[in-house]
mmCIF file of N, CA and C in Angstrom:
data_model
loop_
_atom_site.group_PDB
_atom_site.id
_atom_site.type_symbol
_atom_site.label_atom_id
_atom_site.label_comp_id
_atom_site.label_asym_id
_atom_site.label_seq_id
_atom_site.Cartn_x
_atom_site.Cartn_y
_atom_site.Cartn_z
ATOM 1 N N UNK Z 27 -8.101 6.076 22.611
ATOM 2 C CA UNK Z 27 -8.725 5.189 21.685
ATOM 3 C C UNK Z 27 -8.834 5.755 20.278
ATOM 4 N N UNK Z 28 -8.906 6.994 20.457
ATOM 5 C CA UNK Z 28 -8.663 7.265 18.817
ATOM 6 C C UNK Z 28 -8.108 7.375 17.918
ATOM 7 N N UNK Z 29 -6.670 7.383 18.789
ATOM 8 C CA UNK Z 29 -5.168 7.135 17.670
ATOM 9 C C UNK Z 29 -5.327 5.651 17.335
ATOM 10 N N UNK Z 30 -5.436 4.763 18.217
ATOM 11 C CA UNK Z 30 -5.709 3.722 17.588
ATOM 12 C C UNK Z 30 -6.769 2.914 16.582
ATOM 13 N N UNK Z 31 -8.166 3.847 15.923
ATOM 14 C CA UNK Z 31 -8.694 4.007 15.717
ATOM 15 C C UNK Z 31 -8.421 4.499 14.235
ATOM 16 N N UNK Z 32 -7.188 5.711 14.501
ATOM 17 C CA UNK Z 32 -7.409 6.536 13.077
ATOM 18 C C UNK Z 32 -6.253 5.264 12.749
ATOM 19 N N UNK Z 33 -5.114 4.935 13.109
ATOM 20 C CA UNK Z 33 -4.121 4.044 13.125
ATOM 21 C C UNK Z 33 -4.741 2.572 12.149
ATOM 22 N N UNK Z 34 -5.806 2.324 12.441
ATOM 23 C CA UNK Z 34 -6.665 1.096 12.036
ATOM 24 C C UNK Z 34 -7.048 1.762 10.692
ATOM 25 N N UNK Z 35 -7.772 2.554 10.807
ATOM 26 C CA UNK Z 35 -9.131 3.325 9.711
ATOM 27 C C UNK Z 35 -8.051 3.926 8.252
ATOM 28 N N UNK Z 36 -7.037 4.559 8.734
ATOM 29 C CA UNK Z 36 -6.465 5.265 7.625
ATOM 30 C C UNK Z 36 -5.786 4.445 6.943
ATOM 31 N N UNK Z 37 -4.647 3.242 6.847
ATOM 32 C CA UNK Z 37 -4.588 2.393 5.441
ATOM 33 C C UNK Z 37 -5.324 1.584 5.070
ATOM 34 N N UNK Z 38 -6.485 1.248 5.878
ATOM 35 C CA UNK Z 38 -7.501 0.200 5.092
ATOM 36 C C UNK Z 38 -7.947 1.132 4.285
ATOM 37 N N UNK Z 39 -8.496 1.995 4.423
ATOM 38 C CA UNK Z 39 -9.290 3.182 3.949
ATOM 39 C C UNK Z 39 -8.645 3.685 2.600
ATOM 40 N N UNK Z 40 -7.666 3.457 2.413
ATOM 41 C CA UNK Z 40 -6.443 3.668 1.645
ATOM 42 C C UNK Z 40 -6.565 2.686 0.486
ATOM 43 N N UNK Z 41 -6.043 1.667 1.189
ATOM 44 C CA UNK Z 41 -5.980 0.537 0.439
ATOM 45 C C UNK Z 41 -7.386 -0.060 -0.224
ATOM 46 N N UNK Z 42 -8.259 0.066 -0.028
ATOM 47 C CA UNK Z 42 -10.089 -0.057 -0.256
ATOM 48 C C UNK Z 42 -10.190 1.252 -1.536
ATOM 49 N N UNK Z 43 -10.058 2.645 -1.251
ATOM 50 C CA UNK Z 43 -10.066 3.084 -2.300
ATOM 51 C C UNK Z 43 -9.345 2.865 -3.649
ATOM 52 N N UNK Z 44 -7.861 2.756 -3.013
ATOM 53 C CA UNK Z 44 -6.963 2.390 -4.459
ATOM 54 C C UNK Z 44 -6.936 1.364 -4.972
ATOM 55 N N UNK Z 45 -7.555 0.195 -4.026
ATOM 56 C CA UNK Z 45 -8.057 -1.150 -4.837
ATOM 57 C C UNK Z 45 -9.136 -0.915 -5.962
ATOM 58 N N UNK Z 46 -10.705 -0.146 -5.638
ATOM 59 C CA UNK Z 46 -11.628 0.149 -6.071
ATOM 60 C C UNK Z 46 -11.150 0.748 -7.289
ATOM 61 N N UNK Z 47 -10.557 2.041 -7.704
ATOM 62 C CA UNK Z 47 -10.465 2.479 -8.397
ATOM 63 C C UNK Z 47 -9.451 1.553 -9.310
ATOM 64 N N UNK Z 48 -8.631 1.149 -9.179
ATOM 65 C CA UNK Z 48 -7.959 0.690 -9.821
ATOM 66 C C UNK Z 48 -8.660 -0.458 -10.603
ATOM 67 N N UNK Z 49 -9.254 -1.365 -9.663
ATOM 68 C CA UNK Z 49 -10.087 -2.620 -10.697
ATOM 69 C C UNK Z 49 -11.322 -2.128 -11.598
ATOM 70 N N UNK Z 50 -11.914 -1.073 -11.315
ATOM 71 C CA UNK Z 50 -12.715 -0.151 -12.012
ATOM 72 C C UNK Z 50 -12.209 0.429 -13.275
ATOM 73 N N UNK Z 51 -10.768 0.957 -13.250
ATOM 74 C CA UNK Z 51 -10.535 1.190 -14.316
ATOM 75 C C UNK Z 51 -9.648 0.167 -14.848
ATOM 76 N N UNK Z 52 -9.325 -0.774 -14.804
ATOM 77 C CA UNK Z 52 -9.312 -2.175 -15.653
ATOM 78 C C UNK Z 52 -10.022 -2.573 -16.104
ATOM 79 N N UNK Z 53 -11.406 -2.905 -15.259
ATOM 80 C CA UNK Z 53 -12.482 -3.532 -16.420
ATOM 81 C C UNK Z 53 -13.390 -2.483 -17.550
ATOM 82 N N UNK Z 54 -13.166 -1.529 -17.401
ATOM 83 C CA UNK Z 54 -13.708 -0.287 -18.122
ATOM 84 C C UNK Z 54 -12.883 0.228 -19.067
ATOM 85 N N UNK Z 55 -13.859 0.009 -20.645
ATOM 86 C CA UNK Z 55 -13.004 0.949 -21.665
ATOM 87 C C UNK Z 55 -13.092 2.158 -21.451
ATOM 88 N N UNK Z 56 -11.676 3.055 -22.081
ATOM 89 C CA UNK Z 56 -11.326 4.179 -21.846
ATOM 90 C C UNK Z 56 -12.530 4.999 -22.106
ATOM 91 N N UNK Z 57 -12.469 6.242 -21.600
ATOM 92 C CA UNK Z 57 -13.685 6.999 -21.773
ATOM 93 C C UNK Z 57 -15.321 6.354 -21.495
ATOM 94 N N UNK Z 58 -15.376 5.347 -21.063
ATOM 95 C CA UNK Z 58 -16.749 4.750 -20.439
ATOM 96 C C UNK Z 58 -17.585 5.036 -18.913
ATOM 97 N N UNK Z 59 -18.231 4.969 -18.430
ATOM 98 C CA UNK Z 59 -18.578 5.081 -17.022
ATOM 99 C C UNK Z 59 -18.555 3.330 -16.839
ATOM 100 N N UNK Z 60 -18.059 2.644 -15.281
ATOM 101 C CA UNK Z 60 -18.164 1.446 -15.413
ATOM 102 C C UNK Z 60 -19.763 0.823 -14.993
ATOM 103 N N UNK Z 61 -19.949 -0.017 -15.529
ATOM 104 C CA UNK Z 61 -21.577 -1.010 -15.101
ATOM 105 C C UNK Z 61 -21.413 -1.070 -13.713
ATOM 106 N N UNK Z 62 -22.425 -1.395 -14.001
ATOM 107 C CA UNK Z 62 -23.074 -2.121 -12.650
ATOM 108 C C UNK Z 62 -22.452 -3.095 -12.004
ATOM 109 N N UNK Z 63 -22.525 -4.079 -12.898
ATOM 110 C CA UNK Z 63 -21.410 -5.338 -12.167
ATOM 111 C C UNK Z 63 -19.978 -4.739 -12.036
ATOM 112 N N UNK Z 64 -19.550 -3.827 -12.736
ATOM 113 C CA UNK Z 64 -18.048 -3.639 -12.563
ATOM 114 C C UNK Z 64 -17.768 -3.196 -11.514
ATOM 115 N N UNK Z 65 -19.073 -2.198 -10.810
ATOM 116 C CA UNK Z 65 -18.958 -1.128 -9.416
ATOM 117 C C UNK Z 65 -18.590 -2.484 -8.469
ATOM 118 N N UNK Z 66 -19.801 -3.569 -8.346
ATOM 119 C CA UNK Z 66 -19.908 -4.568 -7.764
ATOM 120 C C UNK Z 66 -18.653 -4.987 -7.407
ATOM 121 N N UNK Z 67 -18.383 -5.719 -8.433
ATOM 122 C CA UNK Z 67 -17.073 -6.539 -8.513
ATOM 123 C C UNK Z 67 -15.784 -5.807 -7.864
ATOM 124 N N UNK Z 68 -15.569 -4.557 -8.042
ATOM 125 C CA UNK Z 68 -14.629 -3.787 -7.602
ATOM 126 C C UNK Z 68 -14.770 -3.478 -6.177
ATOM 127 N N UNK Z 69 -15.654 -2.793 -5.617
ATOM 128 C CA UNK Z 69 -15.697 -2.634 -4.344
ATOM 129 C C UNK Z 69 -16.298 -4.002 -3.323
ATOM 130 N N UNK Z 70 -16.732 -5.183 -4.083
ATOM 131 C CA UNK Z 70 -16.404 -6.297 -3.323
ATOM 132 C C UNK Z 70 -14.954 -6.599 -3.049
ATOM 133 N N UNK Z 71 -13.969 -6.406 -4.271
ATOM 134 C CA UNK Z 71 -12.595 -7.342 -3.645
ATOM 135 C C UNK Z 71 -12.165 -6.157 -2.857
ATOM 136 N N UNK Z 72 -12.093 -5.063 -3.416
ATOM 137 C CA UNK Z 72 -11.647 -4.137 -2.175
ATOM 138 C C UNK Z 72 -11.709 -3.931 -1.295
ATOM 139 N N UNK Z 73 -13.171 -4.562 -0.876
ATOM 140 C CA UNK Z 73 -13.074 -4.805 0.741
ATOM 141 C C UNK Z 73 -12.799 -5.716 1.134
ATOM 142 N N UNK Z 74 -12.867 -6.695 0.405
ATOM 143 C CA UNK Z 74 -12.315 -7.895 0.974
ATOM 144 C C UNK Z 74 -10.444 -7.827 1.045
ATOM 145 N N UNK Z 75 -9.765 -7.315 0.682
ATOM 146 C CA UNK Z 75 -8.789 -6.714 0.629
ATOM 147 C C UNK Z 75 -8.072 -5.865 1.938
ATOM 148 N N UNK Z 76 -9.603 -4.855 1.905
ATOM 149 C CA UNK Z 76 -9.127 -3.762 2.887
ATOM 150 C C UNK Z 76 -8.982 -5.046 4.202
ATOM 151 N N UNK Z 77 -10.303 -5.531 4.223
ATOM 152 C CA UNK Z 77 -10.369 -6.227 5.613
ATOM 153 C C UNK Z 77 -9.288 -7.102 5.981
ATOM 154 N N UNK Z 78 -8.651 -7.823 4.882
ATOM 155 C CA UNK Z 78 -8.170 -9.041 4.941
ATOM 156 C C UNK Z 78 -6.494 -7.887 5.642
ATOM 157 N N UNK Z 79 -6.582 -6.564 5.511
ATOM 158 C CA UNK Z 79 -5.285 -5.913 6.371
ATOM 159 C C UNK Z 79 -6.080 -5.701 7.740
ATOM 160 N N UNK Z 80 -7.321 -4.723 7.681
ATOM 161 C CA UNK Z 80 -7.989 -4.038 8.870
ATOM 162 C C UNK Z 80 -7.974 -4.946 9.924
ATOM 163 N N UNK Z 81 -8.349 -6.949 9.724
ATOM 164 C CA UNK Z 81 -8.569 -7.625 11.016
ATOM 165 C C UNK Z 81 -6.894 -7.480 12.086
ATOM 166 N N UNK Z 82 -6.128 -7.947 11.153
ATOM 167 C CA UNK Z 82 -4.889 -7.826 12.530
ATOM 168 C C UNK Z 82 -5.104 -6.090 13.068
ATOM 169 N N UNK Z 83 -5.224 -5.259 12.409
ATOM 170 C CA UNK Z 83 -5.192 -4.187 13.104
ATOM 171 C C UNK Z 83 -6.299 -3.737 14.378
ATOM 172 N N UNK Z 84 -6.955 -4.471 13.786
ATOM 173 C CA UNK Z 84 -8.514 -4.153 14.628
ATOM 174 C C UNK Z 84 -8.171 -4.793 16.116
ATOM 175 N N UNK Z 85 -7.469 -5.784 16.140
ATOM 176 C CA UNK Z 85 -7.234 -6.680 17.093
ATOM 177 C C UNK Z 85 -6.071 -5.788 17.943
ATOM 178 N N UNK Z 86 -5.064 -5.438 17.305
ATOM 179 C CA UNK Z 86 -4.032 -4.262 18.042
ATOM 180 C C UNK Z 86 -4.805 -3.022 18.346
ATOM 181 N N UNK Z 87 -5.786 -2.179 17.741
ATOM 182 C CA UNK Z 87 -6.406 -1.218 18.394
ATOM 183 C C UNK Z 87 -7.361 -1.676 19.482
ATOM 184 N N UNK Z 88 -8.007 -3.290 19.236
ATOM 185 C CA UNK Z 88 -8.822 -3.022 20.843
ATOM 186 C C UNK Z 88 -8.192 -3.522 21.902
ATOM 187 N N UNK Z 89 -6.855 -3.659 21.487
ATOM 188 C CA UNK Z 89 -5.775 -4.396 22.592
ATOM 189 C C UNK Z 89 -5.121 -3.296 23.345
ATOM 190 N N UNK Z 90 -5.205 -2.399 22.299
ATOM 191 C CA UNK Z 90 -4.427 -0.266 22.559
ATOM 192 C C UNK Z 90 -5.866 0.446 23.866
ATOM 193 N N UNK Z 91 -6.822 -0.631 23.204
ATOM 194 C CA UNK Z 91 -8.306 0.826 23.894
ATOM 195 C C UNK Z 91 -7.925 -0.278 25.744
ATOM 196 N N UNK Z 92 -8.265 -1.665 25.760
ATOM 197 C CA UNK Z 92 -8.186 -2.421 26.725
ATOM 198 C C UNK Z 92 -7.508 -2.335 27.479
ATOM 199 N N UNK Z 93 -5.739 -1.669 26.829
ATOM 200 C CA UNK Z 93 -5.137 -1.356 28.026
ATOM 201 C C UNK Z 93 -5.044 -0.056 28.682
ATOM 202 N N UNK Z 94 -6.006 0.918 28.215
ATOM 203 C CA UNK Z 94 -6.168 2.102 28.301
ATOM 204 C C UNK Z 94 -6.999 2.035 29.580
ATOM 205 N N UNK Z 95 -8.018 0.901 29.382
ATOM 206 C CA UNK Z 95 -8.935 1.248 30.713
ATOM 207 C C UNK Z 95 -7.917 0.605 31.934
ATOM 208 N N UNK Z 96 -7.524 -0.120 31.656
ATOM 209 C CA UNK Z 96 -6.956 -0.874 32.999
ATOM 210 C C UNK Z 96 -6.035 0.442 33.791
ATOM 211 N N UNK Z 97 -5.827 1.418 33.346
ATOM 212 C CA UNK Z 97 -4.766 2.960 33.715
ATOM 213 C C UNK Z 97 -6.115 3.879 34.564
#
């Protein structure tokens, strides 16, 4: 269960950070720290992002753990 696990976890995880950072430093002038709303805004679509990959996977890892017990 845990290859399928890290299999799931490691490009969402991926894709969630490099979304984040990336829309973070779009809405932020150079040399600024970003607001409040910008943190917001950024790590909302990013997860919505990450997830919108993580659900098919999530569904193949508990399909990987399910047939594990039936062995």
């Amino acid at each position: 269960g845990a290859w399928a696990l890290m299999l799931r976890d490691t490009p969402t995880l991926g894709i969630y950070f490099v979304t984040y950072e990336w829309l973070c430093r779009q809405s932020t002038p150079e040399g600024q720290s970003p607001s409040s709303a910008s943190v917001l805004v950024a790590g909302g679509f990013a997860g919505i992002l990450s997830w919108a990959v993580a659900t098919p996977l999530d569904v193949i890892k508990s399909r990987m753990q399910m047939a594990g017990l039936k062995h």
